[in-house]
CSV table of C-alpha atoms in Angstrom, one decimal:
chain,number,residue,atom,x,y,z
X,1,UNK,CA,26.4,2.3,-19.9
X,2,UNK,CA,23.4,3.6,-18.1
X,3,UNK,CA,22.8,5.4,-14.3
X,4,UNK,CA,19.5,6.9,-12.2
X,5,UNK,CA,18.8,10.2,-13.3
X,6,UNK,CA,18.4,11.4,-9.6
X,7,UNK,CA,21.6,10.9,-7.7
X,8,UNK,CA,19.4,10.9,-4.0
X,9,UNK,CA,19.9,7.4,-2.5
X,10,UNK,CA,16.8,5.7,-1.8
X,11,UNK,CA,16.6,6.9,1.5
X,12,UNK,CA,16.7,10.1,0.8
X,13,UNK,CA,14.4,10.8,-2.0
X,14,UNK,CA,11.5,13.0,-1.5
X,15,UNK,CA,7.9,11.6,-0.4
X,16,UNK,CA,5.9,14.7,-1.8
X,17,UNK,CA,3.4,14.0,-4.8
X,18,UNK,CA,4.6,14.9,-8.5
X,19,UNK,CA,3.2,16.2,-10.7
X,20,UNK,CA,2.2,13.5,-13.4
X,21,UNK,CA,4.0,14.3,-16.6
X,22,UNK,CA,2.1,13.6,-19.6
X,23,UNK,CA,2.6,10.9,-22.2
X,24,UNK,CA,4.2,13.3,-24.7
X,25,UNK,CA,6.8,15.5,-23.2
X,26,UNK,CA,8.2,18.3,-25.2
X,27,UNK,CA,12.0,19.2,-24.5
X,28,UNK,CA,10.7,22.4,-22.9
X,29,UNK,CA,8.0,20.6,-20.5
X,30,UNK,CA,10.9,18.5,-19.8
X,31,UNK,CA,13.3,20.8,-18.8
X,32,UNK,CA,11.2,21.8,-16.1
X,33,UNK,CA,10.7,18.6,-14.7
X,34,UNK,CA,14.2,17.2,-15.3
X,35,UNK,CA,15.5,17.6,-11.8
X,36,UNK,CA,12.9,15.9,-10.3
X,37,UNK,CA,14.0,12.8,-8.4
X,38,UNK,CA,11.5,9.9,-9.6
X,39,UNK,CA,12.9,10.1,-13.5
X,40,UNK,CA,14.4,7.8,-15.2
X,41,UNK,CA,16.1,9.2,-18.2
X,42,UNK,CA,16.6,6.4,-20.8
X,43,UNK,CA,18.9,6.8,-23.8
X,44,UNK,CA,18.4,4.4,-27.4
X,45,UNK,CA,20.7,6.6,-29.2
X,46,UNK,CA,23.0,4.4,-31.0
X,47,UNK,CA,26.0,4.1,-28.6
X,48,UNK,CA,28.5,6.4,-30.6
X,49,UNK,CA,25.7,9.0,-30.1
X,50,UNK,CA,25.6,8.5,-26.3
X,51,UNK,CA,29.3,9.0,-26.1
X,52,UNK,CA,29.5,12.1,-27.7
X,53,UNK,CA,26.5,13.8,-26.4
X,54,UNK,CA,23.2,13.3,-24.5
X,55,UNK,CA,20.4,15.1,-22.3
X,56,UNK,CA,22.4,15.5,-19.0
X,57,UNK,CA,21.6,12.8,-16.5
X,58,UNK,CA,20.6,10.2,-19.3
X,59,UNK,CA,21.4,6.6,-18.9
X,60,UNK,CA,22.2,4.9,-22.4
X,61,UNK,CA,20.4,1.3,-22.7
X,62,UNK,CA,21.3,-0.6,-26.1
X,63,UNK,CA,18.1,-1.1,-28.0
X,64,UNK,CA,18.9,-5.1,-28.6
X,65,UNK,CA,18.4,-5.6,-24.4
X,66,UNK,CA,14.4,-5.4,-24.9
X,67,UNK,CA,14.1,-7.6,-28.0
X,68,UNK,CA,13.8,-10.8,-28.8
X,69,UNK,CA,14.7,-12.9,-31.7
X,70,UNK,CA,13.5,-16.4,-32.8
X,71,UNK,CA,14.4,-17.1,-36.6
X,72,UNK,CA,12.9,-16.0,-38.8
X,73,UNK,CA,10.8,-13.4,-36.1
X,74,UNK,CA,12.2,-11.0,-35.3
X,75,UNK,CA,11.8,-8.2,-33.0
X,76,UNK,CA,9.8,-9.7,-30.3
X,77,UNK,CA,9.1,-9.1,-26.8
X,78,UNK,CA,11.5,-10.6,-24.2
X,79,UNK,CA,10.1,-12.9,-21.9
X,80,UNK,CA,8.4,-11.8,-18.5
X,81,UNK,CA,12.5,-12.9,-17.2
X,82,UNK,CA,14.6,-11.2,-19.1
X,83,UNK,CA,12.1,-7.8,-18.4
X,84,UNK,CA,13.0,-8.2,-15.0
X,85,UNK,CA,16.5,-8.9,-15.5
X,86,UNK,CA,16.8,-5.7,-17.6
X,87,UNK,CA,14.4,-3.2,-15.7
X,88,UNK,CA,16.2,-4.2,-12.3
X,89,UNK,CA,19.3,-3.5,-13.7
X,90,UNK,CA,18.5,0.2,-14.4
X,91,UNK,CA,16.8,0.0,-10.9
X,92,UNK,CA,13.1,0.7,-12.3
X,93,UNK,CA,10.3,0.5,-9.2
X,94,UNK,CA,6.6,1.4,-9.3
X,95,UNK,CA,6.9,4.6,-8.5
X,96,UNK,CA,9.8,5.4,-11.2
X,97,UNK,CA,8.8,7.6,-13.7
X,98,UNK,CA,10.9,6.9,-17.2
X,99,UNK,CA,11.3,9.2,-19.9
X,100,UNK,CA,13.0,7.7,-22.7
X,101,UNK,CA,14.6,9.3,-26.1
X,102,UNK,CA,16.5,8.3,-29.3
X,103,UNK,CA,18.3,10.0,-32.0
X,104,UNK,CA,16.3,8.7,-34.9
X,105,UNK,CA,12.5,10.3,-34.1
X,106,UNK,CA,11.3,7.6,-31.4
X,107,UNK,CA,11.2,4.5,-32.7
X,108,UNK,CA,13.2,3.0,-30.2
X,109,UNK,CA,12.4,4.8,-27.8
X,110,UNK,CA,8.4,4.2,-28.5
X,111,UNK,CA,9.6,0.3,-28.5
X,112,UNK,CA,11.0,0.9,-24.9
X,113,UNK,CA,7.8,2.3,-23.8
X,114,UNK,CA,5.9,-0.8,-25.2
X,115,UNK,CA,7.7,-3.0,-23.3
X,116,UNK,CA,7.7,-1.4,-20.7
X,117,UNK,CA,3.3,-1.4,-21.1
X,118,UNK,CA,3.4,-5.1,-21.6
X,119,UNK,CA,6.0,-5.4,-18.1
X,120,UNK,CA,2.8,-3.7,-16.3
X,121,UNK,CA,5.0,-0.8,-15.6
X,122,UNK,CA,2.7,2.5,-16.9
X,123,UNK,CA,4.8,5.5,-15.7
X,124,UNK,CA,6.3,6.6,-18.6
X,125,UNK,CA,7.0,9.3,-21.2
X,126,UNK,CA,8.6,9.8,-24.8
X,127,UNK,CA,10.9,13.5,-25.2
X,128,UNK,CA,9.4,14.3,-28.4
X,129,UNK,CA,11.7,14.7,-31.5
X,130,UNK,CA,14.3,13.1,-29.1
X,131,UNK,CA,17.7,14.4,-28.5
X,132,UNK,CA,17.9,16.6,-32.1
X,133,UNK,CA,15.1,18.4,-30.7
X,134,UNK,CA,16.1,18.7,-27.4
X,135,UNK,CA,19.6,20.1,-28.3
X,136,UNK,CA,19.1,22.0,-31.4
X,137,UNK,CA,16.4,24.0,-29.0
X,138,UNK,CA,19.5,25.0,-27.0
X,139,UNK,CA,18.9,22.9,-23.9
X,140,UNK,CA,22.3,21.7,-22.2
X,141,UNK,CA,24.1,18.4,-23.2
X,142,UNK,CA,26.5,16.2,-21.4
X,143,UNK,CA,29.4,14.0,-21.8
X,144,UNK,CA,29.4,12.2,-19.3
X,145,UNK,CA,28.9,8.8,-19.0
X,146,UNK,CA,26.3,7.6,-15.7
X,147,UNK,CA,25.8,4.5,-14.6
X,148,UNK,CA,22.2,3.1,-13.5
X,149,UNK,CA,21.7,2.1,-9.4
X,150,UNK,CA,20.4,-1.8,-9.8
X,151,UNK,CA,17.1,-2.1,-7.7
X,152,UNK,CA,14.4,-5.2,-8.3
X,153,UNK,CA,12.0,-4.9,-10.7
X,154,UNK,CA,9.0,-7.6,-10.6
X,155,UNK,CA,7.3,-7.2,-14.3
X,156,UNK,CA,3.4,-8.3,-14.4
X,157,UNK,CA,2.7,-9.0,-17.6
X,158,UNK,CA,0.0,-8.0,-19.7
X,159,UNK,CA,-0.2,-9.0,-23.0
X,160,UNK,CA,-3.7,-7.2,-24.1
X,161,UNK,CA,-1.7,-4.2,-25.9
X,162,UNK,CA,-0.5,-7.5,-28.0
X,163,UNK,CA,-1.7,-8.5,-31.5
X,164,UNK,CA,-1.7,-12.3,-31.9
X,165,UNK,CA,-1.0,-13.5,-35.7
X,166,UNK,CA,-4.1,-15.5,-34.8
X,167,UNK,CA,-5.9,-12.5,-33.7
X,168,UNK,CA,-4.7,-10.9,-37.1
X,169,UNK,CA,-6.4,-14.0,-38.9
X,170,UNK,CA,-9.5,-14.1,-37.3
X,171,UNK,CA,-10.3,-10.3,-37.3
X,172,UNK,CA,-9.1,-9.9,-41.1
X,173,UNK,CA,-12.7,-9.2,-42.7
X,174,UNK,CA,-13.5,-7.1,-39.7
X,175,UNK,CA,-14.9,-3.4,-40.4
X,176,UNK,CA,-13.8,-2.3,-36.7
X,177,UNK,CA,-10.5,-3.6,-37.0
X,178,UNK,CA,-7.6,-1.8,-39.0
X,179,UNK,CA,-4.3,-2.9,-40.0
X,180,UNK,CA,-1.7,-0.1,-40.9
X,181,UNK,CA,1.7,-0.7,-42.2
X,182,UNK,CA,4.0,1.8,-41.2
X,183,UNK,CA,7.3,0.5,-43.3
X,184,UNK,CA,8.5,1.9,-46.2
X,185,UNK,CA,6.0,2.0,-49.6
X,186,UNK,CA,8.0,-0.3,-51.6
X,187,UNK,CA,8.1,-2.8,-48.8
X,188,UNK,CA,4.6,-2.4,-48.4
X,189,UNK,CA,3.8,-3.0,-52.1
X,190,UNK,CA,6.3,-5.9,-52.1
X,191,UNK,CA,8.9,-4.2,-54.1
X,192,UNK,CA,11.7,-4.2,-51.3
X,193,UNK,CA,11.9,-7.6,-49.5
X,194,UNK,CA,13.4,-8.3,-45.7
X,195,UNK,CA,11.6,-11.3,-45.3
X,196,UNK,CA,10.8,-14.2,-46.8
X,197,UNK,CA,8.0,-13.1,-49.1
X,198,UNK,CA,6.5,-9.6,-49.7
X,199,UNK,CA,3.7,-7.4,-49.9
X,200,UNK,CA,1.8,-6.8,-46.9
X,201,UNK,CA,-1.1,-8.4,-45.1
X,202,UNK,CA,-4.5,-8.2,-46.6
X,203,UNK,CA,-6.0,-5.4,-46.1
X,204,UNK,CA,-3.8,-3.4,-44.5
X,205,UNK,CA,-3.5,0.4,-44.9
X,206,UNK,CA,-0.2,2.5,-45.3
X,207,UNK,CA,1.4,5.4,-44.1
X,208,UNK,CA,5.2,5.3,-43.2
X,209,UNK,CA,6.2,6.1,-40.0
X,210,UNK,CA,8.5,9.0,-40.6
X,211,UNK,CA,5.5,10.8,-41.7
X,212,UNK,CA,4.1,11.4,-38.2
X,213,UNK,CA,7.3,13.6,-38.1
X,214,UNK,CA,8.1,17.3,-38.7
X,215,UNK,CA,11.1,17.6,-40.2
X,216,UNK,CA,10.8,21.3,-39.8
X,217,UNK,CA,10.6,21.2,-36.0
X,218,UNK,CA,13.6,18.4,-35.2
X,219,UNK,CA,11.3,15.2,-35.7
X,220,UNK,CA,8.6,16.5,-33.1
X,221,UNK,CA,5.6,14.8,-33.8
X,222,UNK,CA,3.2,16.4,-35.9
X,223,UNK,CA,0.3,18.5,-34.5
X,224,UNK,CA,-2.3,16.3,-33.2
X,225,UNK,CA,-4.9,17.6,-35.7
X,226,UNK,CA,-2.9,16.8,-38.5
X,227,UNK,CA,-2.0,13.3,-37.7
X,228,UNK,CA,-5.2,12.7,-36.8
X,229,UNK,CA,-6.5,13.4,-40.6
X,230,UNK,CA,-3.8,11.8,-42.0
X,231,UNK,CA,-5.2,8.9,-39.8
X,232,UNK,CA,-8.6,9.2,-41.0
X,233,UNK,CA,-7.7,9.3,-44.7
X,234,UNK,CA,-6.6,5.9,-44.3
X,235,UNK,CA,-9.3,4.9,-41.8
X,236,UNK,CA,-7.8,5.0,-38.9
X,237,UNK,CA,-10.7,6.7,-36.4
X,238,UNK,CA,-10.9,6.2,-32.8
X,239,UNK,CA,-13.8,3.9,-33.5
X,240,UNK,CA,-12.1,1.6,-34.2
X,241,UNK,CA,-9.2,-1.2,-33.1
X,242,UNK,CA,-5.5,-0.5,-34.7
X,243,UNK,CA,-3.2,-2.7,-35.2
X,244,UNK,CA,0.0,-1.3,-36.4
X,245,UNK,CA,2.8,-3.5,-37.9
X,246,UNK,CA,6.3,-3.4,-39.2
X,247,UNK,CA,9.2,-5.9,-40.0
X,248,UNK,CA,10.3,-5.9,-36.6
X,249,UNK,CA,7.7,-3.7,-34.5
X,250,UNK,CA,10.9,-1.1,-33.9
X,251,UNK,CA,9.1,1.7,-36.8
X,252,UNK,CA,5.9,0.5,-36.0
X,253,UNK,CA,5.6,0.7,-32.0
């Protein structure tokens, strides 16, 4: 399932300058730009969800077409060809601006973002608090399903945003580096295992990633202020290099 947001052809779409939308998009910044014809509306709702309702225009991409898995990794990037073979397919070009959404508070939408990073591909947004935000604020849904318009995508890869396990062992008595594991506490203090052993890696600070949310406000992220002391309680300062982890970098990216 899956479709442009803008319905012009490419011949007709509009030359004028827009406006650049910023990283964080609320559903009301959003609404105002929604129309415009260089979005790419991207859907990681689980498919179910999709069916039944989304933000009008949306395309629905299942969240398995940008990972990888190797056993026992899981969760990693896909290779520089299977970004291209994906991104073409939903038609993504340079000047294609993608704003991408889920129904669980961004984590795979965040993980679609990443990718898209490492694929050299920079125009991009997350609709903060995702599709419960955007509808219980009483912006207009759709059943409808659309289909993307295939283009060709040519990733260049750039692995810097990337956290090597040998990076991880070379920097792991580093004050300027800091590890934060964003799972759940009891997989952090080894209590609840996914893998093959448990804990967490030396070091490494906690806070779970559904605390960055506001469950009062529809999963929006938190003020910036706040997150940014709850950051700095576990010394995470903008001094210094973060590396944040998971199981499978989906709550973590």
């Amino acid at each position: 399932m899956g479709a442009l947001y803008s319905s012009f052809p490419d011949n007709e779409r509009s030359l004028m300058n827009h406006t650049e939308l910023p990283r964080l998009l609320s559903p009301e910044q959003f609404e105002e730009h929604r129309q415009r014809d260089d979005i790419l509306l991207v859907d990681l709702s689980a498919p179910a969800t999709y069916v039944q309702y989304h933000v009008p225009g949306a395309v629905f991409m299942d969240y398995a077409w940008i990972v990888r898995v190797e056993q026992p990794r899981m969760g990693l990037l896909p290779v520089p060809e299977r970004m291209e073979h994906v991104f073409s397919a939903y038609g993504l070009s340079p000047e294609t601006h993608v704003v991408a959404y889920d129904d669980e508070g961004g984590g795979r939408a965040c993980r679609l973002l990443y990718t898209l990073e490492v694929a050299g591909h920079r125009n991009y947004s997350l609709l903060d608090g995702g599709l419960r935000a955007w509808a219980n604020a009483g912006h207009p849904i759709d059943t409808e399903i659309h289909w993307p318009v295939p283009g060709r995508f040519t990733p260049e890869p750039d692995y810097e945003p990337v956290a090597t396990r040998q990076y991880i062992l070379d920097h792991l008595s580093d004050p300027d580096v800091v590890l934060l594991d964003v799972r759940s506490r009891g997989e952090y203090r080894g209590e609840k295992l996914y893998a093959q052993r448990g804990g967490h890696i030396p070091g490494a600070v906690h806070m779970e990633w559904t605390e960055a949310m506001d469950r009062d406000r529809d999963l929006r992220l938190k003020p910036e202020p706040v997150l940014r002391d709850m950051l700095a309680e576990r010394g995470v300062t903008p001094d210094k290099t973060v590396v944040v982890y998971c199981q499978t970098h989906h709550r973590s990216a």
